[in-house]
Structures are given as C-alpha cells and as structure tokens.
C-alpha cells in the first residue's frame, strides 16, 4: 500500500503543476466566475440559466482535464524512462498503475473542488442562493460529476496501456460522448421490438460503454420541479456502478500492461 | 557462490517489415560477484535491451537470464539490485531530498537520515533542498547514483553513468563506482566511455549486433601492443593503400596516423609512406588500449559476417546511432 500511495502522491504533485491542466482549469474557473454576468442573456429565468451554465462549465472542464491528465499518464513515464527506475525497484506493475490512477483522480478531485468552491463563492457573493441548504444542494452535483470523471479517467488509463496519447484522447472522448449522449438512442435500439441483428450488437455496446448520462444529476438543481426520491440511494448506486466499472477497467488495463514491453 | 548475472543463449527478437530482427542474439554472459563488469558495444548492439531484460521490464524471446541466481524479473531480486538509466529524468517539481524519499518509499524505507547521508556521500548535501529542475546534468547523475544506493544493493546496473559529464564529474562518478566495488557490490556498466571502462572495470564483454564478440579480463584481452606511425605530406591514395584488417588509418589535411599491431614490422609502412613522398614524423610503440580491442572485435565480426563497415548502425535504445569505422 505504501508503494501505491508513494506513486499516487508523486503523480498528484506532478499533475497539479502541469501547465496545460492549469490553463484548462483557469479557463474553467474564469467561466464559473463570470457566469453571473451572462444572466442578461436570459432575464426571465436567470437562476436556472446560471446554475445550468456553471455546472455545465464545471462538468465540461473536468471532462477535458480528466482526459488530458490521464492520456499521458503512462506514455510519459515510458518516454522519460522514469518507469525503468521505478519498475527496477520492488514495485509490481499493478501497483504502479493503480498508484498512477489514484494520483490522477486525486489531482482531478482537487481541481474540481477548486471550481466548486469558486462556484459557491460566486453564488454567495452575488446573492444567488436562498440559504445554506440551497448551496449544499448545489454542491452535491459536482460530487456526482467527480464520480463520473473518475470513471472517465479509468477509461482513459485503460486505453493508455496500449494506445498512443492522441488515439487515446479521441477514444476516451468518444466513449464519454457516446455514454453521455446516446443513452436514449440505445434504449430504443435495445427494445424487444427491434430485430435481433440490431438488438444484440446494441445491447453489447450499451453494456460495455459506461452510462455516463446517469451521473448527470444536475436537473433536480436546475429545475426545482424535478425531485430525486432518495438522494442517498442515488449517490450510493452511482458510486457502486462507477467502482464496478473502474475495477473492471483497471483489471483489464493491468492485464494488458503486465504483458506490455515498456 | 552463484554468478551475479548469467545469460544463456539469450535472444530478443522484434518483428519488422523486413522480417524478424534479433536485437539480442544468443547472448552468453557471466558476471562474477564483486566485480566491475563493462558491457560495451556500438549503438544498436543490444546493450540497453539486454539490461531491460535483466531488469524484467521486457521479456526475452528465448534463452535464460539469471540475476543473483534467480530468473530475471523476479520481484524479490529487485530488493537487492538497483538501476541508473542513461539520461535519467526525475520529477522536476521535487527536490533532491524528496526524490530520495520517493524512491526510498518504494523499498518501504522511511529513514530520512539515510536519504540525507547518501546525498552527502555524492556531495549533494548542500543542494538537497533545491528543485531537481535547478540541478546540472552532473548533479542529476549524482542523485541517480544516490537513489541507486538506497537499498544497499548487491548489484548495480549503470547505463552510461558518465555520459555527457564534464571531466570533474567523470572523475567523481568513477571514484564512487570504485568505492562500490570496495564495498563488495557488483557493478554492471554499459558505456561508450572506453577510457573510463578501461580504468575501472575488471572484466568486459563487447557485443555487436546482439552477440558477444569478446569477453574476459582486461589484462588478458589487452595483451600485445600497437605501433603508431605519424607522417606528413601524405595523399588519400597513400592512406588507402595502407588500410587492411589490422591497420587503423586516420587522415587529416595530409597528416596520416597509421596504427598497427606490434606483431607487424613498421618498416613496410614507413617505406610505403616515404616512397609516396610522405615525411615520417614519429614511430611510437604503445600498449594496446580498450579502444583498439573494441574496434578490432567489432570490425572483425562485421567483416566475418559480411556487414558493411563504416555504415550507420541500427539503434535499439533510443540513442543516436554512431558510425563504426575501421
């Protein structure tokens, strides 16, 4: 465990200093900070627009950070030859990979926490929240996003065991888009009424690709008419779903990485 | 006592468009415990590939590789070995001391004093709190050596430990390597710095295209001497006429230096030069150097296998290819 934590800590330390990530984060933070100024675009429902916009910015920025952070995670170590110094120590490949993943998720969490903090500050300063419970409700959404991005990071780490960073960027991005935007499309294709030739492949793809859409819980915050029946169960369910997928992806990645020549 | 390193018919193949290439080809090495062993060869000879197999980061196609009596790659062995890669990179945001702590934690070592004392040993005690990004190449190499001593290893793999260093750093690193031997450690050095290797190694192996072409104790391999004949006012035609299997000829602005084994008489060379209008400057006998052995071994092997002499060699380790000349 010490080995994994040491690798995770170093990965985190390096990730939060990467300029490209800091620039993406800065853009995200700026958008979150200036979001209230954009309420003029929709004067009738300014609060709905503001919440939707800030949460959207946090989600999009986090997704870009998650992919950019993880596509280079293992290739960089190989290119810079640091992997040889590490793997020549009593470090197993699975420990290395899990350490790298946890470090990346830690960095992602810190960056998302910063954006969330800025968002809450903006809402308080601009008087856009009714009370503390309103703020707490708003703050819960990025938690679901964080679970979602941890899953996206696992997808990207899995691809990084065999794909180049550029290919990985498009693969991970593609999986995220399909898993976010095509859920209803897959629901149609996997209906009983569909012919087998459509239904079977659609079912396989639907099962393989994580359902990122289910982590988009912001509707209940943006639109107060939508109510989540049991919030705790929702978050527990999302966590179990994500951890299951992350575990499968990490195991597959470890198997590939174990046999890979670095 | 088992050998520190042993390979038996070790082969590493890669598939390419032109077919299968054996980067390491039936390599047989024996490294005794407690010695400094030089592992030499032109770029693309298979040195780094061999080291990677011995470290277990890549796998052999066939043959056997043993490190400290166990199969290469055995994680238990990794507690007793260490590795300094060529041109090491360290996380630049960390200080020298943090780097040491990081690598120490990979061994489960949490002794800060040990980290400090090792940095002191490589003369980095005063700079240990500076970020690595501010370190010179020589300082980074010394951090590399310090981290390689964290586990008090029985066997050290050093890949180009003095590459690109200034003369003072060279001497410092060389002295440290000699100290390792005095402490009973086995040191396996892959290097192009033949003068360093000649100074500190007990035994060497020279490999070419993945095969051992010479292996043994330096005093046994460097028997015999050479004679160096220097002449002015020579033409390219004269220089070409002097070249043969055992003769090394270099030409620069009419000055030719002919290097022949001491078993040959220099009279014939002198006559040829004078007959072509050249002016003899000096005829100096000298002892055989590792550089001579290296060139001989590689040249003879290339000729025997019908390979082109003086062409660029392939590369297997990401380093620049050099020209092998005879």
XYZ file of C-alpha atoms in Angstrom:
588
model
C 0.000 0.000 0.000
C 2.905 2.329 0.780
C 4.219 1.865 -2.741
C 0.845 2.740 -4.296
C 0.489 5.805 -2.075
C 4.026 6.975 -2.857
C 3.378 6.721 -6.605
C -0.059 8.360 -6.211
C 1.412 11.249 -4.207
C 4.126 11.890 -6.783
C 1.620 11.682 -9.645
C -0.667 14.151 -7.877
C 2.217 16.528 -7.217
C 3.240 16.465 -10.844
C -0.315 16.725 -12.221
C -1.206 19.864 -10.303
C 1.865 21.548 -11.752
C 1.229 20.666 -15.381
C 0.770 23.913 -17.249
C -1.714 22.602 -19.764
C -4.008 21.414 -16.979
C -3.629 24.672 -15.099
C -4.600 26.616 -18.223
C -7.722 24.464 -18.707
C -8.541 24.892 -15.025
C -8.028 28.639 -15.241
C -10.417 28.870 -18.194
C -12.987 26.843 -16.258
C -12.600 28.968 -13.140
C -12.906 32.173 -15.190
C -16.130 30.980 -16.830
C -17.564 29.989 -13.459
C -16.579 33.372 -12.012
C -18.058 35.458 -14.823
C -21.180 33.324 -15.247
C -23.443 35.780 -13.333
C -22.594 38.427 -15.906
C -24.212 36.236 -18.553
C -27.627 36.222 -16.861
C -28.579 39.153 -19.058
C -28.878 36.639 -21.867
C -31.931 35.137 -20.249
C -33.556 37.659 -17.910
C -36.683 35.628 -17.203
C -35.048 32.538 -15.730
C -31.659 33.877 -14.692
C -31.192 31.472 -11.777
C -31.941 28.420 -13.909
C -29.540 29.618 -16.581
C -26.844 30.495 -14.055
C -26.980 27.111 -12.348
C -27.109 25.249 -15.621
C -24.205 27.258 -17.017
C -21.863 26.999 -14.041
C -22.487 23.293 -13.534
C -22.062 22.721 -17.267
C -18.740 24.566 -17.236
C -17.519 22.520 -14.262
C -18.540 19.289 -15.963
C -17.011 20.116 -19.328
C -13.777 21.458 -17.812
C -13.493 18.403 -15.570
C -14.007 16.052 -18.518
C -11.266 17.762 -20.524
C -8.932 17.749 -17.502
C -9.699 14.058 -16.803
C -8.793 13.009 -20.341
C -5.793 15.324 -20.833
C -4.430 14.334 -17.419
C -4.676 10.592 -17.983
C -3.782 10.101 -21.660
C -0.145 10.959 -20.870
C -0.048 9.205 -17.524
C 1.781 6.037 -18.607
C 3.257 7.076 -22.003
C 5.091 9.974 -20.314
C 6.683 7.649 -17.783
C 7.919 5.402 -20.596
C 9.168 8.256 -22.765
C 11.060 9.881 -19.876
C 12.331 6.463 -18.721
C 11.205 7.080 -15.141
C 9.273 3.830 -15.414
C 12.545 1.875 -15.584
C 13.857 3.325 -12.343
C 10.516 2.595 -10.676
C 9.939 -0.912 -12.043
C 13.530 -1.907 -11.254
C 12.589 -1.389 -7.603
C 10.363 -3.933 -5.830
C 7.291 -2.411 -7.477
C 4.786 -4.564 -9.300
C 3.183 -3.243 -12.447
C -0.294 -3.299 -10.950
C 0.922 -1.196 -8.033
C 2.419 1.282 -10.455
C -0.773 1.514 -12.486
C -3.122 1.853 -9.532
C -0.809 4.452 -7.970
C -0.820 6.472 -11.171
C -4.616 6.255 -11.410
C -5.210 7.255 -7.801
C -2.796 10.174 -8.141
C -4.634 11.377 -11.231
C -8.017 11.049 -9.527
C -6.644 12.949 -6.526
C -5.458 15.793 -8.769
C -8.798 15.785 -10.565
C -10.606 15.958 -7.226
C -8.519 18.950 -6.110
C -9.163 20.821 -9.335
C -12.899 20.069 -9.220
C -13.032 21.123 -5.577
C -11.459 24.446 -6.528
C -14.029 25.044 -9.285
C -16.872 24.061 -6.953
C -15.529 26.364 -4.266
C -15.389 29.274 -6.732
C -18.932 28.472 -7.882
C -20.297 28.516 -4.327
C -18.401 31.721 -3.555
C -19.874 33.387 -6.632
C -23.398 32.315 -5.639
C -22.923 33.653 -2.109
C -21.301 36.927 -3.155
C -23.866 37.579 -5.892
C -26.716 36.593 -3.612
C -27.899 33.849 -5.932
C -28.579 31.244 -3.265
C -31.616 31.233 -0.978
C -29.958 29.627 2.038
C -27.312 27.143 3.148
C -29.410 24.115 2.146
C -29.707 25.578 -1.332
C -25.907 25.865 -1.509
C -25.493 22.338 -0.154
C -27.820 21.019 -2.863
C -25.746 22.810 -5.465
C -22.501 21.459 -4.019
C -23.715 17.853 -4.250
C -23.867 17.890 -8.045
C -20.076 18.156 -8.543
C -19.738 15.079 -6.302
C -21.679 13.081 -8.914
C -19.510 14.715 -11.581
C -16.384 13.675 -9.683
C -17.549 10.047 -9.643
C -18.302 10.356 -13.348
C -14.857 11.821 -14.105
C -13.130 9.136 -12.022
C -14.807 6.620 -14.297
C -13.761 8.571 -17.378
C -10.183 8.654 -16.036
C -10.273 4.855 -15.650
C -11.421 4.518 -19.276
C -8.529 6.700 -20.369
C -5.958 4.906 -18.181
C -7.143 1.597 -19.653
C -6.645 2.893 -23.204
C -3.245 4.349 -22.265
C -1.898 0.847 -21.669
C -1.907 0.206 -25.402
C -2.889 3.359 -27.328
C -0.868 6.484 -28.069
C -1.967 9.681 -26.280
C -3.622 11.179 -29.368
C -5.548 7.993 -30.201
C -6.436 7.654 -26.540
C -7.759 11.240 -26.429
C -10.247 10.504 -29.203
C -11.107 7.026 -27.890
C -11.809 8.262 -24.368
C -13.592 11.356 -25.626
C -15.678 9.184 -27.939
C -16.629 6.773 -25.153
C -17.619 9.715 -22.946
C -19.752 11.303 -25.653
C -21.467 8.030 -26.567
C -22.008 7.200 -22.882
C -23.421 10.668 -22.195
C -25.486 11.498 -25.256
C -26.700 8.244 -26.750
C -28.339 6.594 -23.769
C -31.890 7.186 -25.032
C -30.784 6.118 -28.517
C -29.511 2.791 -27.124
C -32.741 2.404 -25.149
C -34.624 2.499 -28.426
C -32.261 0.083 -30.173
C -32.388 -2.482 -27.380
C -36.201 -2.637 -27.186
C -37.895 -6.040 -27.541
C -39.479 -4.928 -30.777
C -36.127 -4.461 -32.514
C -34.786 -7.239 -34.790
C -32.025 -9.359 -33.219
C -29.428 -8.112 -35.665
C -29.902 -4.618 -34.230
C -30.770 -5.534 -30.673
C -27.802 -7.829 -29.870
C -24.958 -5.537 -31.005
C -26.725 -2.519 -29.484
C -27.097 -4.360 -26.166
C -23.410 -5.355 -26.172
C -22.258 -1.804 -26.900
C -24.710 -0.411 -24.335
C -23.374 -2.747 -21.646
C -19.710 -2.212 -22.499
C -19.818 1.567 -22.671
C -20.388 3.072 -19.228
C -23.597 5.052 -18.893
C -22.143 8.470 -18.136
C -25.602 10.003 -18.520
C -26.752 8.555 -15.219
C -24.274 10.817 -13.363
C -25.912 13.948 -14.755
C -27.961 14.732 -11.671
C -27.992 18.486 -12.181
C -31.574 18.622 -13.481
C -33.032 18.467 -9.977
C -30.950 21.510 -9.003
C -31.510 23.450 -12.201
C -35.202 22.696 -12.367
C -36.771 22.516 -8.869
C -39.851 20.708 -10.241
C -37.717 17.608 -10.719
C -37.244 15.848 -7.397
C -34.894 12.981 -6.570
C -36.839 10.465 -4.486
C -33.936 9.047 -2.492
C -30.778 11.071 -2.890
C -28.615 8.864 -0.683
C -29.522 5.742 -2.619
C -28.888 7.567 -5.872
C -25.358 8.514 -4.839
C -24.627 5.075 -3.365
C -25.924 3.469 -6.571
C -23.801 5.756 -8.744
C -20.725 5.021 -6.621
C -21.241 1.247 -6.803
C -21.798 1.459 -10.564
C -18.648 3.555 -11.058
C -16.475 1.453 -8.738
C -17.575 -1.719 -10.559
C -16.689 -0.283 -13.949
C -13.438 1.251 -12.654
C -12.411 -2.102 -11.148
C -13.103 -3.947 -14.398
C -11.229 -1.347 -16.429
C -8.251 -1.366 -14.073
C -8.065 -5.168 -14.088
C -8.170 -5.237 -17.892
C -5.577 -2.451 -18.034
C -3.304 -4.270 -15.593
C -3.516 -7.465 -17.673
C -2.556 -5.565 -20.835
C 0.188 -3.607 -19.035
C 1.595 -6.748 -17.404
C 2.414 -8.222 -20.805
C 3.392 -4.973 -22.441
C 7.054 -4.299 -23.097
C 7.878 -0.827 -21.853
C 28.585 -18.766 -4.920
C 26.275 -18.155 -7.876
C 27.097 -15.681 -10.615
C 25.797 -12.149 -10.236
C 24.498 -12.246 -13.797
C 24.265 -15.121 -16.214
C 22.618 -15.327 -19.611
C 22.384 -18.472 -21.681
C 21.643 -18.187 -25.394
C 19.540 -15.122 -24.692
C 17.534 -13.959 -27.695
C 15.299 -10.934 -28.092
C 13.557 -10.598 -31.427
C 11.377 -7.905 -32.884
C 9.262 -8.198 -35.960
C 9.702 -5.555 -38.605
C 8.516 -5.105 -42.189
C 11.735 -6.689 -43.426
C 11.329 -9.740 -41.168
C 12.421 -10.742 -37.681
C 15.374 -8.881 -36.202
C 17.379 -10.372 -33.346
C 18.401 -7.377 -31.276
C 19.985 -9.772 -28.787
C 21.247 -12.943 -30.435
C 22.276 -15.987 -28.380
C 23.982 -13.806 -25.807
C 26.062 -15.624 -23.205
C 27.320 -13.528 -20.324
C 28.840 -14.404 -16.983
C 29.375 -11.690 -14.390
C 31.160 -12.670 -11.195
C 30.049 -11.272 -7.832
C 32.060 -8.298 -6.576
C 33.491 -7.234 -9.910
C 33.023 -4.190 -12.097
C 31.901 -5.520 -15.452
C 31.972 -3.373 -18.579
C 29.280 -4.087 -21.149
C 30.362 -2.492 -24.397
C 29.187 -2.279 -27.945
C 28.309 0.157 -30.710
C 24.907 1.834 -30.684
C 22.246 -0.662 -31.630
C 24.356 -3.575 -30.371
C 21.659 -4.622 -27.889
C 23.141 -3.329 -24.626
C 20.106 -1.482 -23.299
C 17.789 -4.246 -24.476
C 19.869 -6.754 -22.511
C 19.745 -4.570 -19.399
C 15.960 -4.208 -19.738
C 15.621 -7.994 -19.924
C 17.833 -8.399 -16.848
C 15.660 -5.857 -15.010
C 12.489 -7.658 -16.096
C 10.913 -4.664 -17.844
C 10.919 -6.516 -21.159
C 10.874 -10.233 -21.785
C 13.292 -12.420 -23.752
C 12.108 -14.297 -26.840
C 14.164 -17.347 -25.864
C 17.085 -18.355 -23.695
C 17.643 -17.766 -19.996
C 18.628 -14.772 -17.925
C 19.548 -15.022 -14.250
C 20.256 -12.225 -11.811
C 21.769 -13.106 -8.416
C 20.848 -16.725 -9.065
C 17.167 -16.123 -9.777
C 15.289 -15.601 -13.002
C 15.446 -12.040 -14.297
C 12.350 -10.082 -13.344
C 11.824 -11.846 -10.016
C 10.449 -9.119 -7.758
C 12.441 -10.433 -4.774
C 15.641 -9.755 -6.701
C 14.602 -6.144 -7.149
C 15.183 -5.608 -3.437
C 18.873 -6.379 -3.982
C 19.571 -4.603 -7.252
C 19.429 -1.053 -8.481
C 19.481 0.695 -11.810
C 20.688 4.040 -13.057
C 19.309 4.648 -16.558
C 21.049 6.571 -19.295
C 19.990 10.241 -19.155
C 17.771 9.783 -16.111
C 14.755 12.047 -15.679
C 13.375 12.905 -12.291
C 10.137 14.649 -11.429
C 11.261 18.228 -11.766
C 8.980 19.695 -9.140
C 10.694 17.619 -6.456
C 13.867 18.477 -4.588
C 16.813 16.100 -4.441
C 15.753 15.105 -0.942
C 12.132 14.479 -1.984
C 13.335 12.321 -4.880
C 15.325 10.254 -2.407
C 12.316 9.939 -0.104
C 10.124 8.859 -3.014
C 12.481 6.100 -4.140
C 13.105 5.078 -0.539
C 9.370 4.639 -0.007
C 9.303 2.185 -2.941
C 11.561 -0.027 -0.828
C 9.490 0.629 2.287
C 12.356 2.701 3.700
C 11.296 5.755 5.706
C 14.691 6.695 7.086
C 15.240 10.387 6.366
C 18.782 10.266 7.766
C 19.706 7.585 5.254
C 18.443 9.768 2.408
C 20.477 12.698 3.711
C 23.637 10.685 4.258
C 23.501 9.254 0.736
C 23.084 12.737 -0.705
C 26.066 13.808 1.406
C 28.028 10.894 0.006
C 27.507 12.136 -3.556
C 28.293 15.730 -2.471
C 24.718 16.970 -2.754
C 24.140 17.572 0.942
C 24.102 21.345 0.477
C 21.800 21.231 -2.546
C 19.298 18.626 -1.404
C 16.507 21.159 -0.850
C 16.778 22.667 -4.317
C 14.342 21.505 -7.016
C 15.758 18.981 -9.463
C 14.982 21.406 -12.301
C 17.829 23.592 -10.973
C 20.334 20.728 -10.930
C 23.088 20.407 -13.524
C 23.451 17.209 -15.539
C 26.222 16.017 -13.237
C 24.134 16.722 -10.132
C 21.186 14.793 -11.592
C 23.515 11.890 -12.311
C 24.723 12.011 -8.704
C 21.140 11.987 -7.417
C 20.661 8.939 -9.639
C 23.626 7.234 -8.016
C 22.412 8.183 -4.540
C 18.942 6.746 -5.195
C 20.544 3.591 -6.559
C 22.221 3.036 -3.185
C 19.082 3.327 -1.057
C 18.592 -0.415 -0.738
C 22.303 -1.116 -0.248
C 22.204 -3.223 -3.440
C 24.377 -6.237 -4.160
C 24.255 -5.478 -7.867
C 24.112 -2.108 -9.647
C 23.216 -1.637 -13.294
C 24.663 1.633 -14.565
C 23.737 2.644 -18.108
C 26.155 5.289 -19.401
C 26.897 6.613 -15.899
C 29.417 9.193 -17.142
C 27.752 10.084 -20.443
C 27.773 13.811 -21.151
C 29.506 14.768 -17.920
C 32.402 17.209 -17.583
C 35.845 15.815 -16.648
C 35.473 16.625 -12.941
C 32.076 14.920 -12.724
C 33.586 11.972 -14.638
C 36.262 11.511 -12.024
C 33.759 11.854 -9.150
C 31.436 9.215 -10.608
C 34.356 6.911 -11.407
C 35.630 7.165 -7.852
C 32.176 6.364 -6.490
C 31.942 3.268 -8.686
C 35.319 2.088 -7.406
C 34.064 2.587 -3.853
C 31.060 0.360 -4.643
C 33.418 -2.462 -5.580
C 35.389 -1.942 -2.384
C 32.121 -2.423 -0.507
C 31.658 -5.805 -2.222
C 28.997 -4.723 -4.689
C 28.858 -5.975 -8.266
C 28.682 -3.191 -10.828
C 27.458 -3.788 -14.376
C 28.310 -0.793 -16.539
C 27.115 -0.183 -20.061
C 29.195 2.608 -21.508
C 30.750 4.192 -24.552
C 33.376 5.909 -22.428
C 36.068 3.344 -23.132
C 38.769 5.165 -21.193
C 36.568 5.093 -18.067
C 35.770 1.426 -18.556
C 39.448 0.599 -19.036
C 40.315 2.420 -15.832
C 37.771 0.825 -13.542
C 36.490 -2.487 -14.968
C 37.811 -5.893 -14.007
C 36.245 -7.677 -16.950
C 34.415 -6.606 -20.089
C 32.171 -8.061 -22.764
C 31.964 -6.450 -26.168
C 28.802 -7.147 -28.083
C 27.992 -6.468 -31.696
C 24.554 -6.959 -33.232
C 23.413 -8.742 -30.086
C 26.298 -11.245 -29.936
C 29.333 -11.331 -27.663
C 32.441 -10.817 -29.784
C 34.937 -10.570 -26.921
C 34.674 -11.306 -23.218
C 37.233 -11.654 -20.455
C 39.562 -9.969 -18.010
C 41.052 -6.747 -19.310
C 44.651 -7.824 -18.688
C 44.021 -10.948 -20.783
C 42.228 -9.136 -23.573
C 44.690 -6.266 -23.809
C 47.813 -8.359 -24.404
C 50.234 -7.120 -27.030
C 50.831 -3.591 -28.121
C 50.446 -1.246 -31.056
C 52.779 0.953 -33.039
C 51.636 4.393 -34.088
C 53.313 5.891 -37.158
C 52.663 9.550 -37.901
C 53.615 11.155 -41.211
C 53.023 14.452 -43.043
C 52.535 15.299 -46.734
C 50.548 12.152 -47.478
C 47.832 11.724 -50.070
C 44.469 9.978 -49.718
C 45.756 7.288 -52.110
C 48.675 6.568 -49.774
C 46.354 6.341 -46.777
C 44.024 3.964 -48.644
C 46.909 1.717 -49.681
C 47.891 1.286 -46.015
C 44.461 0.089 -44.829
C 43.968 -3.571 -44.062
C 42.231 -5.776 -41.428
C 44.673 -4.998 -38.600
C 45.640 -1.475 -39.531
C 43.765 1.618 -38.423
C 44.403 4.671 -40.570
C 43.258 8.221 -39.968
C 43.941 11.100 -42.316
C 43.668 14.834 -41.702
C 44.997 17.581 -44.006
C 47.893 15.482 -45.306
C 48.798 14.135 -41.868
C 48.282 10.406 -41.602
C 48.331 8.311 -38.432
C 48.773 4.603 -39.013
C 48.125 2.253 -36.120
C 49.410 -1.314 -36.490
C 49.763 -4.293 -34.119
C 53.272 -4.649 -32.661
C 53.498 -8.080 -34.277
C 53.836 -6.246 -37.608
C 57.043 -4.521 -38.654
C 56.648 -0.747 -39.097
C 59.361 -0.729 -41.802
C 56.949 -1.632 -44.566
C 54.574 1.186 -43.647
C 57.462 3.643 -43.375
C 58.762 2.587 -46.805
C 55.330 2.933 -48.402
C 54.869 6.431 -46.974
C 58.348 7.594 -47.923
C 58.014 6.034 -51.380
C 54.889 8.140 -51.939
C 56.692 11.345 -50.895
C 55.472 11.374 -47.298
C 57.571 12.582 -44.378
C 57.751 10.402 -41.260
C 57.198 12.425 -38.054
C 57.259 9.699 -35.422
C 57.132 5.941 -34.825
C 55.858 5.290 -31.290
C 55.174 1.909 -29.714
C 52.340 1.895 -27.169
C 50.334 -0.612 -25.184
C 47.035 -1.922 -26.557
C 44.028 0.084 -25.396
C 40.432 -0.942 -24.927
C 39.561 1.275 -27.881
C 41.835 -0.871 -30.082
C 40.250 -4.065 -28.807
C 36.772 -2.640 -29.333
C 37.480 -1.592 -32.921
C 39.237 -4.865 -33.716
C 36.480 -7.026 -32.249
C 33.637 -5.137 -33.921
C 35.437 -4.781 -37.249
C 36.471 -8.421 -37.425
C 32.945 -9.515 -36.517
C 31.380 -7.225 -39.127
C 33.795 -8.423 -41.813
C 33.267 -12.089 -40.891
C 29.522 -11.642 -41.244
C 29.750 -9.593 -44.407
C 28.344 -6.454 -42.822
C 29.200 -3.069 -44.253
C 31.955 -1.303 -42.365
C 31.608 2.393 -41.856
C 27.831 2.486 -42.180
C 25.388 3.713 -39.616
C 24.311 1.047 -37.188
C 20.726 0.489 -36.166
C 19.517 1.630 -32.797
C 17.515 -0.155 -30.196
C 17.649 2.145 -27.268
C 16.532 5.490 -28.473
C 20.040 6.891 -28.628
C 21.694 8.436 -31.629
C 23.388 5.987 -33.955
C 27.155 6.297 -34.413
C 29.418 5.393 -37.228
C 31.503 2.260 -36.818
C 34.755 2.724 -38.632
C 37.743 0.545 -39.207
